[in-house]
Amino acid sequence: MKIIVCIKQVPDTSEVRINPETNTLIREGVPSIINPYDLHAIEAALQIKDQDPASTVTALTMGPPHAEVALRDAIALGVDDAALLTDRAFAGSDTWATAYALAKAAEKIGFDMIFCGKQAIDGDTAQVGPEMAEFLNIPHIAYVKKIEKIETGKITVHRLMDDGYDVLESSLPLLMTVVKELNTPRLPSIKGKMRAKKIEIRKWTRQDIGAEDSLTGLNGSPTRVSNIFAPVIKKERKTITGTPDEMAAQILDELKALHCIQPG
Amino acid sequence: MDHFLTDDQKMIQELARKIAVEKIMPVRAELDEKDEFSWDIVNALAQSDMFSLFVPEEYGGLGKGSLDMCLVIEELSRACIGVSTTFAAAALGTYPLILYGTDEQKKKYLPEIAAGKKLVAFGLTEANAGSDAGGVQTTARLEGSEYVLNGTKQWITNGGEAAINTIIAMTDKTKGARGASAFVVEKGTPGFTFGKKEHKMGIRSSVTRELVFDNCRIPRENLISREGMGFIIAMRTLDQSRVGVGAQGVGVAQAALDEAVKFARQRIQFEKPISAIQAVQHILADMATQVEVTRAFVYAVARHIDTGAKDFTKEAAMAKVFGSDMAMRVTIDAVQVMGGSGYMKEYPAEKMMRDAKILQIYEGTNQIQRNVIGQALIKEAARHK
Ligand SMILES: Cc1cc2nc3c(=O)[nH]c(=O)nc-3n(C[C@H](O)[C@H](O)[C@H](O)COP(=O)(O)OP(=O)(O)OC[C@H]3O[C@@H](n4cnc5c(N)ncnc54)[C@H](O)[C@@H]3O)c2cc1C
Ligand SMILES: Cc1cc2nc3c(=O)[nH]c(=O)nc-3n(C[C@H](O)[C@H](O)[C@H](O)COP(=O)(O)OP(=O)(O)OC[C@H]3O[C@@H](n4cnc5c(N)ncnc54)[C@H](O)[C@@H]3O)c2cc1C
């Protein structure tokens, strides 16, 4: 099995704040980590490799040169090799242009399966994985919470839904985005860390992956951000008085008026 | 303090700390309460290559030294000495093979130990052979191409969980200690069963159990080294691992100190944090000083072993005695600084105090270590006369 795991280096959100003047994220001094959902994607790939040691797992990311650190962290966990898409041409990519670049790189690497985290904790869009599958013209299953079985050319998984889960079967190749219920990510190993320190990480530019200029970076990004702001949180408080019965009746009326519950 | 660790050593230390914080701390109280051994933790240690540390490179390990082992044991001990005992006992059980095994024996057993696929136990102690290891009564009788083992080992760490057991048994009772030999016995061998699991004061996440041999037949190739070498193998093995008991002491004492300082800063009495009271500060100051001094000494002994020193029996005994006595004092002080809270199970200090006690007892009691140190001093003085 040839597996690609797409990972993203993100700021540790427990530490992120927004600059109230510019309305942009303050990234300085915030430690970078592998997007937590992507750790579950890496674990999913490594568990397949544990079962079938002939498998290879490649970590793929697009980002600034510093994103190499995230790839080395993935190697320390047991991933075989890694590729970093880094080029000024990629700057300003929205999810669509990012998915395009990752798809081009995935084609270059070759794969039977691609794993992504369900979303990145900085952008929270959950779009890149599914969009990548569209560019690659392969099926995708989002929110995978369990891999039931893998057979020749097909896979059966559980997809997390609001009201339970779906059991889905798909042909391979396939892209999956995973939720944290899927597994418990492992910790790095000493041998992995030693390998991570020495390994040569492939660095690819737009030309290296054969991406078209018009579809890359800002050129390939239909999204326009018109304004970024921190939402003002308005809290209204109302005190209800009376006997317990009266108060309960009032609360019921309020909830009906707010359409929180069905009248009747 | 900077202890001149290499980048690799810092990396290994950091990884062990991560395991301690993420995998051990969240469950240690529950394991203690339920008297439960955790394969999940052993598997996490295995996955991170911790069992490779003490195995030579040519047999699938990382071939690291005593200092690397001490760093890992110290970090694990900050979370739970039950767990660090499981880990250290695996190394203890492996040293006889590393130090005295044949190439075939090493090829057969060490790669699986390094990969963490098989846990190891070391069986020396018996009901009538504690401090007096020469009192071993388990016998191994050669019959054709097999040894037949009979007897019971008592209080064996990892007993029942370990797939590989290194056992000291008498091949010739008439020769006393010179009649002891070391063997490998694999779990599942007919005639090899496990007796009762002990319920202990502390290190309750470490399993301690009887190993029972009833006409247990093992291949002759399972003899480690020669007949009669058992006692020497046991002593050299304990020399190797004993500094690790010192490291356990440093780890648990550091953790107890950290808890005490945290508590003292938060606890308000007499309208101020008790950390502002000089009497309390002095207790904390003594605790911290003892921890730092012991850490420096344990690392120094580990480095001395790593130079390839031939005889380090005395130094290893010193690290064990000093580290364990220190850990007992410091954990008692931590409970004291925390007052009634320290006595309660909501806080980890009482567990640390219960756990620390074992360090003064196993791998040779501290009285026996003092005997060893004393004898070494006399021998040295006689040599220099
Ligand atoms: C939790 C636990 C785990 C253990 N794990 C293992 C293991 O994995 N493998 C293994 O082989 N053993 C193991 N042991 C056994 C351990 O090594 C012995 O308990 C220890 O050596 C002491 O022996 P004893 O308990 O029989 O005490 P005893 O020898 O009966 O000693 C009782 C007291 O007498 C003192 N004493 C005895 N002789 C002398 C002397 N000559 N001079 C001064 N004082 C003396 C001792 O210091 C002690 O205070 C374990 C024990 C425990 C409690
Ligand atoms: C099992 C148990 C049973 C108990 N039973 C009862 C009971 O039946 N009835 C009852 O009323 N209480 C009871 N107690 C409470 C007990 O008396 C208190 O725990 C004790 O007085 C200490 O108070 P503390 O735990 O709040 O510690 P703290 O007062 O918070 O002390 C913490 C540490 O700071 C030190 N310290 C505090 N102030 C000073 C100072 N000025 N100078 C120097 N050092 C200082 C203390 O010595 C201690 O080391 C019980 C406690 C326990 C654990």
Short mmCIF file of N, CA, C and O in Angstrom, two decimals, chain B residues 37 39 42 51 81-94 119-126 153-167 192 194 196-198 200 202-211 238 241 245 248 358-359 361-364:
data_model
loop_
_atom_site.label_atom_id
_atom_site.label_comp_id
_atom_site.label_asym_id
_atom_site.label_seq_id
_atom_site.Cartn_x
_atom_site.Cartn_y
_atom_site.Cartn_z
N PHE B 37 -1.28 -3.77 36.56
CA PHE B 37 -0.15 -3.68 35.63
C PHE B 37 -0.69 -3.20 34.28
O PHE B 37 -1.76 -3.63 33.85
N TRP B 39 -0.20 -3.03 30.27
CA TRP B 39 0.48 -3.34 29.01
C TRP B 39 0.45 -2.15 28.06
O TRP B 39 1.33 -2.01 27.21
N VAL B 42 3.58 -0.36 28.75
CA VAL B 42 4.74 -1.13 28.25
C VAL B 42 4.81 -1.01 26.73
O VAL B 42 5.89 -0.79 26.16
N PHE B 51 13.02 -0.01 25.11
CA PHE B 51 13.65 -1.29 25.43
C PHE B 51 14.87 -1.57 24.55
O PHE B 51 15.59 -2.53 24.78
N ILE B 81 7.06 5.20 40.05
CA ILE B 81 8.16 4.23 40.13
C ILE B 81 7.66 2.82 39.90
O ILE B 81 8.47 1.93 39.67
N GLY B 82 6.37 2.60 39.96
CA GLY B 82 5.86 1.28 39.57
C GLY B 82 6.24 1.00 38.13
O GLY B 82 6.78 -0.06 37.80
N VAL B 83 5.97 1.97 37.27
CA VAL B 83 6.29 1.81 35.85
C VAL B 83 7.80 1.73 35.62
O VAL B 83 8.28 0.89 34.86
N SER B 84 8.55 2.58 36.29
CA SER B 84 10.00 2.55 36.05
C SER B 84 10.60 1.26 36.58
O SER B 84 11.62 0.78 36.08
N THR B 85 9.94 0.64 37.56
CA THR B 85 10.40 -0.67 38.05
C THR B 85 10.18 -1.75 36.99
O THR B 85 11.05 -2.58 36.74
N THR B 86 9.02 -1.71 36.35
CA THR B 86 8.74 -2.65 35.26
C THR B 86 9.85 -2.54 34.20
O THR B 86 10.40 -3.55 33.74
N PHE B 87 10.15 -1.30 33.84
CA PHE B 87 11.14 -1.05 32.79
C PHE B 87 12.55 -1.48 33.24
O PHE B 87 13.24 -2.22 32.54
N ALA B 88 12.93 -1.04 34.43
CA ALA B 88 14.29 -1.34 34.91
C ALA B 88 14.48 -2.83 35.14
O ALA B 88 15.56 -3.39 34.92
N ALA B 89 13.41 -3.53 35.57
CA ALA B 89 13.52 -4.96 35.81
C ALA B 89 13.70 -5.72 34.50
O ALA B 89 14.33 -6.79 34.47
N ALA B 90 13.15 -5.17 33.41
CA ALA B 90 13.36 -5.80 32.10
C ALA B 90 14.84 -5.74 31.74
O ALA B 90 15.42 -6.70 31.23
N ALA B 91 15.44 -4.59 32.03
CA ALA B 91 16.88 -4.46 31.77
C ALA B 91 17.66 -5.39 32.69
O ALA B 91 18.58 -6.10 32.25
N LEU B 92 17.26 -5.44 33.96
CA LEU B 92 17.92 -6.32 34.95
C LEU B 92 17.92 -7.76 34.45
O LEU B 92 18.94 -8.46 34.50
N GLY B 93 16.78 -8.21 33.95
CA GLY B 93 16.66 -9.58 33.47
C GLY B 93 17.46 -9.84 32.19
O GLY B 93 17.78 -10.98 31.87
N THR B 94 17.74 -8.75 31.47
CA THR B 94 18.45 -8.89 30.19
C THR B 94 19.97 -8.86 30.37
O THR B 94 20.71 -9.47 29.58
N LEU B 119 8.78 -9.08 27.35
CA LEU B 119 9.20 -8.49 28.61
C LEU B 119 10.09 -9.51 29.33
O LEU B 119 9.99 -10.70 29.06
N VAL B 120 10.94 -9.02 30.24
CA VAL B 120 11.91 -9.89 30.89
C VAL B 120 11.78 -9.77 32.41
O VAL B 120 11.43 -8.72 32.93
N ALA B 121 12.09 -10.88 33.11
CA ALA B 121 12.13 -10.87 34.57
C ALA B 121 13.44 -11.51 35.03
O ALA B 121 14.03 -12.32 34.31
N PHE B 122 13.87 -11.13 36.22
CA PHE B 122 15.09 -11.68 36.80
C PHE B 122 14.73 -12.38 38.10
O PHE B 122 14.23 -11.75 39.04
N GLY B 123 14.98 -13.68 38.18
CA GLY B 123 14.55 -14.43 39.36
C GLY B 123 15.72 -14.94 40.18
O GLY B 123 16.34 -15.95 39.84
N LEU B 124 15.99 -14.26 41.26
CA LEU B 124 17.03 -14.68 42.19
C LEU B 124 16.41 -15.02 43.56
O LEU B 124 16.63 -16.10 44.11
N THR B 125 15.60 -14.09 44.08
CA THR B 125 15.10 -14.20 45.45
C THR B 125 14.18 -15.41 45.67
O THR B 125 13.39 -15.76 44.81
N GLU B 126 14.32 -16.01 46.84
CA GLU B 126 13.43 -17.10 47.26
C GLU B 126 13.04 -16.86 48.72
O GLU B 126 13.62 -15.99 49.38
N LYS B 153 10.62 -19.23 43.05
CA LYS B 153 11.19 -17.90 43.19
C LYS B 153 10.12 -16.98 43.74
O LYS B 153 8.94 -17.08 43.35
N GLN B 154 10.50 -16.08 44.63
CA GLN B 154 9.53 -15.25 45.32
C GLN B 154 9.74 -13.77 44.98
O GLN B 154 10.89 -13.34 44.81
N TRP B 155 8.63 -13.03 44.89
CA TRP B 155 8.68 -11.58 44.69
C TRP B 155 9.42 -11.18 43.42
O TRP B 155 10.30 -10.31 43.46
N ILE B 156 9.07 -11.80 42.33
CA ILE B 156 9.78 -11.51 41.09
C ILE B 156 9.01 -10.47 40.27
O ILE B 156 7.87 -10.69 39.87
N THR B 157 9.67 -9.33 40.08
CA THR B 157 9.10 -8.24 39.29
C THR B 157 8.88 -8.71 37.85
O THR B 157 9.75 -9.38 37.30
N ASN B 158 7.74 -8.35 37.28
CA ASN B 158 7.33 -8.74 35.92
C ASN B 158 6.97 -10.23 35.83
O ASN B 158 6.70 -10.73 34.72
N GLY B 159 6.94 -10.92 36.97
CA GLY B 159 6.59 -12.34 36.96
C GLY B 159 5.20 -12.56 36.36
O GLY B 159 4.25 -11.86 36.71
N GLY B 160 5.10 -13.50 35.47
CA GLY B 160 3.81 -13.79 34.84
C GLY B 160 3.59 -13.01 33.56
O GLY B 160 2.89 -13.45 32.67
N GLU B 161 4.16 -11.81 33.47
CA GLU B 161 4.03 -10.99 32.27
C GLU B 161 5.24 -11.19 31.35
O GLU B 161 5.15 -11.03 30.14
N ALA B 162 6.38 -11.52 31.97
CA ALA B 162 7.62 -11.65 31.19
C ALA B 162 7.64 -12.96 30.41
O ALA B 162 7.37 -14.02 30.96
N ALA B 163 7.98 -12.84 29.14
CA ALA B 163 8.10 -14.04 28.29
C ALA B 163 9.47 -14.69 28.50
O ALA B 163 9.64 -15.88 28.29
N ILE B 164 10.43 -13.86 28.91
CA ILE B 164 11.80 -14.36 29.10
C ILE B 164 12.19 -14.15 30.56
O ILE B 164 12.02 -13.05 31.10
N ASN B 165 12.66 -15.21 31.20
CA ASN B 165 13.00 -15.14 32.63
C ASN B 165 14.42 -15.66 32.82
O ASN B 165 14.73 -16.77 32.39
N THR B 166 15.26 -14.84 33.45
CA THR B 166 16.59 -15.35 33.78
C THR B 166 16.58 -15.75 35.24
O THR B 166 16.21 -14.97 36.12
N ILE B 167 16.96 -17.00 35.45
CA ILE B 167 16.73 -17.65 36.75
C ILE B 167 18.06 -18.15 37.31
O ILE B 167 18.87 -18.73 36.58
N PHE B 192 6.46 -24.74 34.30
CA PHE B 192 6.76 -23.38 34.75
C PHE B 192 5.44 -22.63 34.89
O PHE B 192 4.78 -22.35 33.90
N PHE B 194 2.98 -19.70 37.55
CA PHE B 194 3.11 -18.50 38.36
C PHE B 194 2.25 -18.61 39.61
O PHE B 194 1.10 -19.03 39.53
N LYS B 196 1.16 -16.71 43.50
CA LYS B 196 0.29 -15.58 43.83
C LYS B 196 0.93 -14.23 43.49
O LYS B 196 2.14 -14.08 43.53
N LYS B 197 0.02 -13.31 43.14
CA LYS B 197 0.42 -11.93 42.90
C LYS B 197 0.44 -11.22 44.24
O LYS B 197 -0.52 -11.32 45.00
N GLU B 198 1.49 -10.50 44.51
CA GLU B 198 1.60 -9.82 45.80
C GLU B 198 0.77 -8.53 45.81
O GLU B 198 0.68 -7.84 44.80
N LYS B 200 0.92 -4.96 47.42
CA LYS B 200 2.03 -4.22 48.02
C LYS B 200 1.63 -2.85 48.56
O LYS B 200 0.61 -2.30 48.20
N GLY B 202 3.40 -0.13 47.97
CA GLY B 202 3.62 0.84 46.89
C GLY B 202 3.98 0.14 45.59
O GLY B 202 3.82 -1.08 45.48
N ILE B 203 4.46 0.91 44.64
CA ILE B 203 4.73 0.46 43.26
C ILE B 203 3.73 -0.61 42.83
O ILE B 203 4.09 -1.66 42.30
N ARG B 204 2.45 -0.28 43.02
CA ARG B 204 1.41 -1.28 42.78
C ARG B 204 1.13 -1.50 41.30
O ARG B 204 0.48 -2.48 40.94
N SER B 205 1.62 -0.60 40.43
CA SER B 205 1.46 -0.85 39.00
C SER B 205 2.54 -1.80 38.47
O SER B 205 2.51 -2.19 37.31
N SER B 206 3.48 -2.13 39.34
CA SER B 206 4.49 -3.13 38.99
C SER B 206 4.02 -4.47 39.53
O SER B 206 3.58 -4.56 40.66
N VAL B 207 4.10 -5.51 38.70
CA VAL B 207 3.61 -6.80 39.16
C VAL B 207 4.74 -7.58 39.82
O VAL B 207 5.87 -7.60 39.33
N THR B 208 4.45 -8.18 40.99
CA THR B 208 5.43 -8.95 41.75
C THR B 208 4.83 -10.31 42.03
O THR B 208 3.76 -10.40 42.64
N ARG B 209 5.48 -11.36 41.57
CA ARG B 209 4.81 -12.66 41.60
C ARG B 209 5.79 -13.80 41.82
O ARG B 209 6.99 -13.66 41.58
N GLU B 210 5.25 -14.93 42.26
CA GLU B 210 6.09 -16.14 42.40
C GLU B 210 6.27 -16.83 41.06
O GLU B 210 5.35 -16.87 40.25
N LEU B 211 7.46 -17.38 40.85
CA LEU B 211 7.71 -18.24 39.70
C LEU B 211 7.88 -19.65 40.25
O LEU B 211 8.72 -19.88 41.12
N LEU B 238 23.43 -7.14 39.03
CA LEU B 238 22.92 -6.16 39.99
C LEU B 238 23.81 -4.91 40.03
O LEU B 238 23.31 -3.80 40.18
N SER B 241 22.57 -2.66 37.27
CA SER B 241 21.25 -2.03 37.35
C SER B 241 21.11 -1.13 38.57
O SER B 241 20.23 -0.29 38.61
N VAL B 245 18.48 2.37 40.44
CA VAL B 245 17.65 2.58 41.64
C VAL B 245 17.91 3.99 42.18
O VAL B 245 16.99 4.69 42.62
N GLN B 248 15.93 6.22 40.08
CA GLN B 248 14.51 6.19 40.47
C GLN B 248 14.29 7.12 41.65
O GLN B 248 13.31 7.86 41.71
N ILE B 358 10.27 1.13 48.57
CA ILE B 358 10.82 -0.07 47.94
C ILE B 358 12.29 0.11 47.57
O ILE B 358 13.07 -0.84 47.57
N LEU B 359 12.66 1.37 47.28
CA LEU B 359 14.02 1.61 46.78
C LEU B 359 15.08 1.26 47.82
O LEU B 359 16.21 0.93 47.49
N ILE B 361 14.76 -1.29 49.70
CA ILE B 361 14.67 -2.72 49.97
C ILE B 361 15.16 -3.59 48.81
O ILE B 361 16.01 -4.47 48.99
N TYR B 362 14.61 -3.33 47.58
CA TYR B 362 14.96 -4.30 46.51
C TYR B 362 16.34 -4.05 45.90
O TYR B 362 16.98 -3.07 46.20
N GLU B 363 16.75 -4.98 45.09
CA GLU B 363 18.10 -5.00 44.51
C GLU B 363 19.18 -4.95 45.60
O GLU B 363 20.23 -4.34 45.44
N GLY B 364 18.88 -5.61 46.70
CA GLY B 364 19.80 -5.62 47.85
C GLY B 364 19.44 -4.50 48.79
O GLY B 364 19.47 -3.33 48.41
#
